[in-house]
Coordinates of C-alpha atoms in Angstrom, one line a residue:
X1 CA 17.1 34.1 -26.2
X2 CA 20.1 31.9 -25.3
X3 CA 21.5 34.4 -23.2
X4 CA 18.5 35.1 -21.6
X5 CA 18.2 31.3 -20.8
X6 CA 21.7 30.7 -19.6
X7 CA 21.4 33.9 -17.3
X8 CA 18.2 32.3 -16.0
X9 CA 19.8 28.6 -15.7
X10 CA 22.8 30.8 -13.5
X11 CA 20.4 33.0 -11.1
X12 CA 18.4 29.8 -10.4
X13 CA 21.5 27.8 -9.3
X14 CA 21.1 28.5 -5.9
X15 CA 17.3 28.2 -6.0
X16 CA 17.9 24.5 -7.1
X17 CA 20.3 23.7 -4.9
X18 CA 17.8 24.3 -1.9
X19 CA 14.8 23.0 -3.3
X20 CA 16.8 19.5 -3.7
X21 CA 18.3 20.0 -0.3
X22 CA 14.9 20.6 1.5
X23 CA 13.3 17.9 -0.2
X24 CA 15.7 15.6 0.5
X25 CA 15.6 17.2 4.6
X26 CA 12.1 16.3 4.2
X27 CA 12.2 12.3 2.8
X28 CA 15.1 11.9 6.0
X29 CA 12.8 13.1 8.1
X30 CA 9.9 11.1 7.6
X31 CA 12.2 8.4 7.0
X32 CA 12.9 8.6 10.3
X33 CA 9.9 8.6 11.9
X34 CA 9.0 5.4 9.6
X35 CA 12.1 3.5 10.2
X36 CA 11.6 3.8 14.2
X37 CA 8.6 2.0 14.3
X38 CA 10.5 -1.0 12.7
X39 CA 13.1 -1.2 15.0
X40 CA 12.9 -3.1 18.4
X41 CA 15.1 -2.3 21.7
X42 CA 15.9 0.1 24.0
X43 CA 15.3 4.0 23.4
X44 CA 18.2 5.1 22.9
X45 CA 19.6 2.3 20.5
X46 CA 16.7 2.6 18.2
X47 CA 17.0 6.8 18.1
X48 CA 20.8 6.7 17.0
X49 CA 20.2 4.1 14.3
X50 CA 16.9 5.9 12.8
X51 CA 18.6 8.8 13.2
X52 CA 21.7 7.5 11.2
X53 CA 19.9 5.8 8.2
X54 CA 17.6 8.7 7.6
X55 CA 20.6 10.6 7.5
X56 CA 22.1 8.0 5.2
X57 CA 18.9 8.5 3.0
X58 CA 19.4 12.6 3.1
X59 CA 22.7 12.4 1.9
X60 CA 22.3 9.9 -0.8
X61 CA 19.3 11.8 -2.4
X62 CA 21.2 15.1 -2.3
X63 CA 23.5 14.0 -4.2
X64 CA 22.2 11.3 -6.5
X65 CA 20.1 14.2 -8.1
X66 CA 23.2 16.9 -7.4
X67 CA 25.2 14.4 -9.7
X68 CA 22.3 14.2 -12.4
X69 CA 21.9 17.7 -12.3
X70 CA 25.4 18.7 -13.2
X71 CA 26.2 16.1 -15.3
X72 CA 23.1 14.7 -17.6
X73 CA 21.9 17.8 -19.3
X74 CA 25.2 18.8 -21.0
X75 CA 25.9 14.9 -22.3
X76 CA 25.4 15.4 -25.7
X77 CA 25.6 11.5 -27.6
X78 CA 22.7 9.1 -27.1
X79 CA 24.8 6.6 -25.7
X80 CA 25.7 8.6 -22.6
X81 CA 22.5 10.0 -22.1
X82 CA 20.5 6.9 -22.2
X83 CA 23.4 5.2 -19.8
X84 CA 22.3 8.6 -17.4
X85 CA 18.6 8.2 -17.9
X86 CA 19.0 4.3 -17.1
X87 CA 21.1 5.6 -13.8
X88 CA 18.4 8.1 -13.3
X89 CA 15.8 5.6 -13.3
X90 CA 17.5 2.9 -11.1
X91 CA 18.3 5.3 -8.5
X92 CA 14.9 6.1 -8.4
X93 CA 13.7 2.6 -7.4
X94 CA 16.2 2.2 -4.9
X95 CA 14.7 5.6 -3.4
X96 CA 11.4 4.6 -3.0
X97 CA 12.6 0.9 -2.1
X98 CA 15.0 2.6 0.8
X99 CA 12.5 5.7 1.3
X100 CA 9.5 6.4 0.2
X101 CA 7.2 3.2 1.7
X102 CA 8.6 4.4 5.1
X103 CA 7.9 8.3 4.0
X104 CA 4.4 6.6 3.5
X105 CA 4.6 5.0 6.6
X106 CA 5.1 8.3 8.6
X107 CA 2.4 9.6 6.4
X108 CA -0.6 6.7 6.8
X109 CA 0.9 4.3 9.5
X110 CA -1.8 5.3 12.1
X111 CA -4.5 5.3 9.4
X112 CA -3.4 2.0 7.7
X113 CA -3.5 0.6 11.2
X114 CA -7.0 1.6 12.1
X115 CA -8.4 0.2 8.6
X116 CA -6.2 -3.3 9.4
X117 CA -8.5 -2.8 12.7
X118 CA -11.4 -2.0 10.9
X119 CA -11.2 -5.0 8.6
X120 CA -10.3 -7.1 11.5
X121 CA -13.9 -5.7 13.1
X122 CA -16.4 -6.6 10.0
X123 CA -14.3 -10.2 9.7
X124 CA -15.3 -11.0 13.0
X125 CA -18.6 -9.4 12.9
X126 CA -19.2 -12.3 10.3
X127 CA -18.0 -14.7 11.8
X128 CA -20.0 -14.0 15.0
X129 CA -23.2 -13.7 13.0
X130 CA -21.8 -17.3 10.9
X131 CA -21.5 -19.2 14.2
X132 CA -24.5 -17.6 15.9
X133 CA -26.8 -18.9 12.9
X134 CA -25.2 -22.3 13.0
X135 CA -26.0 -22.5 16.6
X136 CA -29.2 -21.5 15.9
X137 CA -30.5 -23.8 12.9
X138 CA -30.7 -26.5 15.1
X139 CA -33.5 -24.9 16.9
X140 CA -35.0 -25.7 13.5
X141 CA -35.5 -29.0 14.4
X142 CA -37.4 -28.7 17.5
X143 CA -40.9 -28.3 15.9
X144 CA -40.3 -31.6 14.1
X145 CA -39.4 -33.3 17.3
X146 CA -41.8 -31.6 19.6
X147 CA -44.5 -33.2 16.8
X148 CA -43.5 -36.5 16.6
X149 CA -43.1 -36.7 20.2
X150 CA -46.9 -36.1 20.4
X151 CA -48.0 -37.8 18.0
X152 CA -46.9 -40.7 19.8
X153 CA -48.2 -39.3 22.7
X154 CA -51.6 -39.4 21.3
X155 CA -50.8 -43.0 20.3
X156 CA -50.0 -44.3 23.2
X157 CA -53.0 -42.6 24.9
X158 CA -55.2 -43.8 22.0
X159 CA -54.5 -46.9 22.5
X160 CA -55.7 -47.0 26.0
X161 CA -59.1 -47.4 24.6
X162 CA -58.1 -50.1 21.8
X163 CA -57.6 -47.7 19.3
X164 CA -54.8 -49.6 17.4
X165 CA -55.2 -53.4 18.6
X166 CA -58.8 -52.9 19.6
X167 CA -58.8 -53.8 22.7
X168 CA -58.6 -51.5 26.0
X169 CA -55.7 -51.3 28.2
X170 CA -51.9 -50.8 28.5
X171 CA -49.9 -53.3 27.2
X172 CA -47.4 -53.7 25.0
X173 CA -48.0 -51.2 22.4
X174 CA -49.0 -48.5 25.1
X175 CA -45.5 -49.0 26.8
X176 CA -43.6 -48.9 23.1
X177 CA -45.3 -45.9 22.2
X178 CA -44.7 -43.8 25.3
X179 CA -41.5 -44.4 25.1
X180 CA -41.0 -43.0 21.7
X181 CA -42.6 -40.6 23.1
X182 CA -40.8 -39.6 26.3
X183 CA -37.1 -40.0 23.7
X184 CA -38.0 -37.8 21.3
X185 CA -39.6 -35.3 24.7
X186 CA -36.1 -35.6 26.1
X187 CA -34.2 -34.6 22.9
X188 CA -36.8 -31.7 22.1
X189 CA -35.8 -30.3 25.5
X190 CA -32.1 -30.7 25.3
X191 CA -32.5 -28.7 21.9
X192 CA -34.8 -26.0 24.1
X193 CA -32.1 -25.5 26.7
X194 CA -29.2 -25.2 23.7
X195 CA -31.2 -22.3 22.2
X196 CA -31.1 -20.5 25.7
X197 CA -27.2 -21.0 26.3
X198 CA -26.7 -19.9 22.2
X199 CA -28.1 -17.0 22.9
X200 CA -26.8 -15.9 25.8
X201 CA -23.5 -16.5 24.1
X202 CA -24.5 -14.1 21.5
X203 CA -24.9 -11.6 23.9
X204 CA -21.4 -12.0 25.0
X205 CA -20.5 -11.6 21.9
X206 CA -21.8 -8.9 21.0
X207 CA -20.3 -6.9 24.1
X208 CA -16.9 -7.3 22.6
X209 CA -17.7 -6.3 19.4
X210 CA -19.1 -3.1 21.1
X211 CA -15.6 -2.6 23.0
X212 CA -14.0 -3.3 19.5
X213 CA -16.0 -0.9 17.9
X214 CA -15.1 1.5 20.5
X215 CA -11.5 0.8 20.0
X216 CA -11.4 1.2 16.4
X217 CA -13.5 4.9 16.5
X218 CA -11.4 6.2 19.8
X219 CA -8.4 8.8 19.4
X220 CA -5.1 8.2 20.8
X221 CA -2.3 6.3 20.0
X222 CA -3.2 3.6 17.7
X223 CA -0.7 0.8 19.2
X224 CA -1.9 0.7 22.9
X225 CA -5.8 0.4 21.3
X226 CA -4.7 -2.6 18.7
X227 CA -3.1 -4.5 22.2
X228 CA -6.4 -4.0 23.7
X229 CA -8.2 -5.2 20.2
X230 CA -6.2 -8.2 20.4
X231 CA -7.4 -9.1 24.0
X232 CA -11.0 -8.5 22.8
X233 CA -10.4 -10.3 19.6
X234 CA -8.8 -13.4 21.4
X235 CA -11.9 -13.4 23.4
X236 CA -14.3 -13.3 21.0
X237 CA -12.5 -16.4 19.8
X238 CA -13.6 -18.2 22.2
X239 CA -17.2 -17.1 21.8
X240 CA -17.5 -18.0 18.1
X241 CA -15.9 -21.4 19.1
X242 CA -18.3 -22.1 21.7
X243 CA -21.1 -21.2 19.4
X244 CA -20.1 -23.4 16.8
X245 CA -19.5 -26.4 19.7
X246 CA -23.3 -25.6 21.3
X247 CA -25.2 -26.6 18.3
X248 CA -27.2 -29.7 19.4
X249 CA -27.4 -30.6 15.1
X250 CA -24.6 -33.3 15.5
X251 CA -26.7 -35.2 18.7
X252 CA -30.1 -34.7 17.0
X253 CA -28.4 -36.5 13.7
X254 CA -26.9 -39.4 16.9
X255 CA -30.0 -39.7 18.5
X256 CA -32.3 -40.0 15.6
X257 CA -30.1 -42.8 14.2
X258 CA -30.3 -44.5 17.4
X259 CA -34.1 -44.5 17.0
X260 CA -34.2 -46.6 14.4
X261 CA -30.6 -48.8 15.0
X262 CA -31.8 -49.3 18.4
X263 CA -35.5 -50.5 17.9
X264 CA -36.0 -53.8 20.0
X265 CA -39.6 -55.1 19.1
X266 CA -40.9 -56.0 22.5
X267 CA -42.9 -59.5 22.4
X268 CA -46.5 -59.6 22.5
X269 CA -47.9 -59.8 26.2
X270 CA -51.3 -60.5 25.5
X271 CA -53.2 -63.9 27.0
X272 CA -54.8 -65.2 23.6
X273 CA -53.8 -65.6 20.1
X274 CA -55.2 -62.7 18.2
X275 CA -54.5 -60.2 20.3
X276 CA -51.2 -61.0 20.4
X277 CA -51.1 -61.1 16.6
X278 CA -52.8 -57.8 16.3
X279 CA -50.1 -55.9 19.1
X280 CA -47.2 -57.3 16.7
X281 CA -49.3 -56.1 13.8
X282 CA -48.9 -52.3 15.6
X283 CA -45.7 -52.9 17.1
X284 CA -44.2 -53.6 13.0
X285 CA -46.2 -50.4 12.1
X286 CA -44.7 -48.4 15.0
X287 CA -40.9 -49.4 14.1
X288 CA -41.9 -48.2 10.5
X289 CA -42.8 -44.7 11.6
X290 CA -40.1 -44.8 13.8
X291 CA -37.4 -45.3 10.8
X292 CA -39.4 -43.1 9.2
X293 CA -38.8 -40.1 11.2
X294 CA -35.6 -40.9 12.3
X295 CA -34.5 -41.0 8.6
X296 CA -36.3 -38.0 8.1
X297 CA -34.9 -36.2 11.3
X298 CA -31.4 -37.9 10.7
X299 CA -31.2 -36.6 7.2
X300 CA -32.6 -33.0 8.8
X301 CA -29.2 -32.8 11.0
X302 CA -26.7 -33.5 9.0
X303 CA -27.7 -31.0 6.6
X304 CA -27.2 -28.6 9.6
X305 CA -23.8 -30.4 10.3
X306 CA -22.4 -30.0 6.7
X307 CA -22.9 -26.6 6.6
X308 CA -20.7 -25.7 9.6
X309 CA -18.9 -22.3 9.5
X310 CA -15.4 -22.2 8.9
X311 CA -12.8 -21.4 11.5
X312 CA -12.4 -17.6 11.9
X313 CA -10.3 -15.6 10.9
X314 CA -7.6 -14.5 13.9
X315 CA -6.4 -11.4 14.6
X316 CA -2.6 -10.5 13.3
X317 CA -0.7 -7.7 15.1
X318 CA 0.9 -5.2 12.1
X319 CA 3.7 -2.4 12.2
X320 CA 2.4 0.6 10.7
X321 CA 5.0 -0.1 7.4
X322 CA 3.0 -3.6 7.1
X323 CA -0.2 -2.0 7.2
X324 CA 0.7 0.7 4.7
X325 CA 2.2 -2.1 2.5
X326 CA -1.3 -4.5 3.0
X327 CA -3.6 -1.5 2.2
X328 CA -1.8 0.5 0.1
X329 CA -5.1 0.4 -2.3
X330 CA -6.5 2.5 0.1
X331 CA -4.0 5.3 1.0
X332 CA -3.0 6.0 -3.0
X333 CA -2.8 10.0 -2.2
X334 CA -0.1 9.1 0.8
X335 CA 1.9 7.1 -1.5
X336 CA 1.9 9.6 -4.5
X337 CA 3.1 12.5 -1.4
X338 CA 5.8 10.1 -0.3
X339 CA 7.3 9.3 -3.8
X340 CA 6.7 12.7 -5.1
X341 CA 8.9 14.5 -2.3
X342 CA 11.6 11.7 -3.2
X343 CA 11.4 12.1 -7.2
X344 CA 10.7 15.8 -7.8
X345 CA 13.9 16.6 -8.6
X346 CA 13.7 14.5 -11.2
X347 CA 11.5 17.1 -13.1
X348 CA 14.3 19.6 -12.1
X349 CA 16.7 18.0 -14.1
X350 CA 14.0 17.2 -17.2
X351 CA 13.7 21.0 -17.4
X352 CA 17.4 22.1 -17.2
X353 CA 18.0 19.0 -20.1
X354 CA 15.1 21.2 -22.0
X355 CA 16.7 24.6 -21.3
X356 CA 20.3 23.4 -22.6
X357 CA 19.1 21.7 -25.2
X358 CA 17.5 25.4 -26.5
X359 CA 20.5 27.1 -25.8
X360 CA 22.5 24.6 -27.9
X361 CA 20.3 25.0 -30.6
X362 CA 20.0 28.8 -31.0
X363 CA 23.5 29.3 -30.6
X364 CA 24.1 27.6 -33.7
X365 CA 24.0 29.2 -37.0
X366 CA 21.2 29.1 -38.9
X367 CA 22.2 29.5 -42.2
X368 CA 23.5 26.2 -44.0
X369 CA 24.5 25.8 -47.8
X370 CA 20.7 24.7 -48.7
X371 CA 19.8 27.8 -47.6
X372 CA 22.2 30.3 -48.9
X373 CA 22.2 31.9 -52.0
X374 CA 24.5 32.4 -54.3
X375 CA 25.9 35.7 -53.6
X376 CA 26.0 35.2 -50.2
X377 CA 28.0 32.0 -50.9
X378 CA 30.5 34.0 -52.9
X379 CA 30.3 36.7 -50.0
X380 CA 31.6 34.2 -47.5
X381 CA 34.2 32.6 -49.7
X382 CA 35.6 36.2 -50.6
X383 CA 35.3 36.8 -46.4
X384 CA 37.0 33.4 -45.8
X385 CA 39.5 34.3 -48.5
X386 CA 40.7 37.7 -46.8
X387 CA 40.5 36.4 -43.5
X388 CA 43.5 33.8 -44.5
X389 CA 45.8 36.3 -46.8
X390 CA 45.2 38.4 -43.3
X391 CA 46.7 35.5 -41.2
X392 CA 49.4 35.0 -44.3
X393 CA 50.5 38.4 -43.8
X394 CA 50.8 38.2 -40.0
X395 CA 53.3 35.0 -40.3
X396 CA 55.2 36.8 -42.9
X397 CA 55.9 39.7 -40.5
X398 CA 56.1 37.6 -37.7
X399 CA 60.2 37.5 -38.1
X400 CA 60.7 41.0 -38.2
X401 CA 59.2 42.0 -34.8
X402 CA 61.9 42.0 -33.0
X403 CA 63.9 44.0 -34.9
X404 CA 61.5 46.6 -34.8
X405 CA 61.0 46.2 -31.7
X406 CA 64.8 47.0 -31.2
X407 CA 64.8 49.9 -33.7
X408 CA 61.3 51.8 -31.6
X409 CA 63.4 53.2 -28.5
X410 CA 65.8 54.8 -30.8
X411 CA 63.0 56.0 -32.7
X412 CA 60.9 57.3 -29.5
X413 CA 64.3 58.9 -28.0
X414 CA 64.3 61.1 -31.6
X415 CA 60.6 62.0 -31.4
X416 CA 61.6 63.2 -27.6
X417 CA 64.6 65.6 -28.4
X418 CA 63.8 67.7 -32.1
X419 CA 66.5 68.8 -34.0
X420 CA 67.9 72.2 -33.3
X421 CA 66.9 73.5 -36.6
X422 CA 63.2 72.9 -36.2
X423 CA 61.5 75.5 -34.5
X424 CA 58.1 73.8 -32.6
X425 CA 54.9 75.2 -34.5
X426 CA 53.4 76.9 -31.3
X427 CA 56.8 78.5 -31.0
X428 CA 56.8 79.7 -34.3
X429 CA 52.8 80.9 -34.1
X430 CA 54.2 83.1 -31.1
X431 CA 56.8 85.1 -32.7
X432 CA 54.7 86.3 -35.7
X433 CA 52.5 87.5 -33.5
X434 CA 54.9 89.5 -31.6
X435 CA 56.1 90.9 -34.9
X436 CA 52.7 92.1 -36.0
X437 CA 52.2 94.0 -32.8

């Protein structure tokens, strides 16, 4: 089995080398197409540096995980191999801090920008609705005022017949009631008019939100279409602001204060006594109803004027890195692609720690003295035992090699030339078969 896993670990050398060397082709490349949206200047300055760093980023993953690969599955003591997972695991932070946001940049940039948009959209959507309610709750106040204006009304022509003093004409009280009347006319139609203008400023509104809109959903290049969002968003600005500036709460809360802070009793005009007693009578009662609803209309207001929107939100420009950074809730899948193709390697080297790790194991012997028994204890002591008179042997004869080594040319020379009186055995088979015949 070891062999089988160390030819395996041998075939697949190449194999590995490629697979790091393509993935790490493949963070520099979308590294590169990440890091040129950061940079600012003229074409050609900002292709040669991309160009360069992501180049810079190729190299140094190549061979951070060549390094690891050659070097941290055959370090045997804990020491070192914690030191080299420690190195392993710094070097992979400093890969996705130098790398892999940009690889997710390349990735989701254009997508990350369009949600930024998107946000941006429903933000001022809000706000548009906010300010377009505020406008409008003034309006609230205009059946109040349109009803104390004819009450008084009806007062003053009431009294025209002696309804209040009880007797017939237009004096004093007449004149104080009709002009209640005509102030509180006056600010019910400067609240009429506001309602008109608010909602014509909706409308404006609402036509850049519908060019927004359009913006967000179009195709093409995203960075020409968030310029033009920008223009639309400034002006929309201005629409919310003038929403928020149109509402006529603030002057209803002024002017119903100055109903009641600016009361002047006018003097009774009447000839005798007791009708002048009686038109001061009406004219205390008609400054009473007056603080009444101008407390009641002032109080109204600033209700409206405490609950004012706040400003809205304005529209920041982001790089495609930014955006990927801001919503990187919502682009998990891109992230996990850009960090995988910087970190798979990493599982590379896990499996050829596990692989040397088996071979180291099964090429040790199994057998240990717990697990021997006795005659195969003696067996290897009797083994051990020969092997070492074998090696005794060996030095002993050590000194005499090179005599015999001087002696076995003399001896090959006399194995070459026989002695005269020998006669060769195939010689000798020959001639006894000639004498038989």
């Amino acid at each position: 089995m070891s062999t089988a896993l160390r030819d395996g670990i041998q075939r697949l050398e190449v194999t590995s080398r490629v697979t790091i060397g393509v993935l790490a082709l493949a963070s520099g490349v979308y590294t590169y197409l990440g890091v040129r949206e950061l940079l600012n200047g003229n074409t050609t300055t900002v292709f040669f540096a991309a160009v360069i760093y992501s180049v810079a980023v190729t190299i140094g993953i190549f061979a951070f995980w060549s390094f690891l690969m050659r070097l941290l599955p055959h370090v045997l003591d804990y020491t070192g191999r914690f030191l080299l997972f420690l190195a392993m695991l710094l070097g992979s932070v400093m890969i996705i801090a130098m790398s892999a946001w940009l690889n997710a940049s390349a990735l989701a940039g254009a997508a990350a920008l369009e949600q930024h948009l998107a946000n941006t959209l429903q933000s001022y959507s809000r706000d548009l609705d906010k300010a377009h309610r505020y406008a409008l709750s003034a309006q609230g106040l205009l059946p109040d005022i349109q009803m104390a204006s004819a009450r008084f009304s009806q007062l003053a022509e009431g009294e025209k017949t002696g309804t209040l003093t009880g007797t017939s004409g237009s004096g004093t009280v007449v004149q104080l009631l009709s002009q209640m009347s005509n102030q509180l006319a006056t600010l019910s139609r400067t609240v009429d008019r506001s309602g008109e203008q608010v909602k014509a400023l909706y409308e404006q509104g609402e036509k850049h939100l519908a060019k927004m809109r359009e913006l967000v959903s179009s195709r093409g290049p995203v960075g020409p279409r968030s310029d033009a969002f920008g223009t639309e968003a400034t002006a929309l600005l201005g629409i919310i602001a003038s929403l928020q500036q149109t509402s006529v709460a603030s002057a209803v809360q002024r002017t119903a204060d100055d109903l009641a802070a600016g009361f002047i009793a006018p003097a009774a005009g009447a000839r005798s006594a007791d009708l002048a007693e009686r038109q001061t009578a009406v004219v205390t009662r008609v400054q009473e109803a007056v603080a009444a609803q101008s407390k009641a209309l002032s109080v109204a207001a600033g209700k409206i004027v405490a609950d004012k929107p706040p400003e809205p939100t304005r529209f920041v420009p982001l790089s495609s890195a930014e955006a990927v950074l801001r919503y990187a809730g919502d682009f998990i899948p891109s992230w996990a692609g850009a960090i995988s193709i910087d970190l798979m390697p990493a599982v590379l080297v896990l499996i050829l720690c596990v692989a040397h790790a088996s071979i180291r194991r099964q090429a040790t012997p199994a057998a240990s003295l717990s697990s021997m028994t006795a005659s195969e204890l003696i067996t290897a002591i009797r083994l051990a035992r020969e092997v070492e008179a074998e090696q005794e042997v060996g030095r002993r004869r050590s000194p005499d090699a090179d005599t015999r080594a001087a002696a076995r040319p003399e001896e090959q020379e006399q194995m070459r030339e026989p002695d005269e009186n020998v006669t060769p055995l195939a010689l000798a088979t020959a001639r006894a078969a000639a004498k038989k015949d």
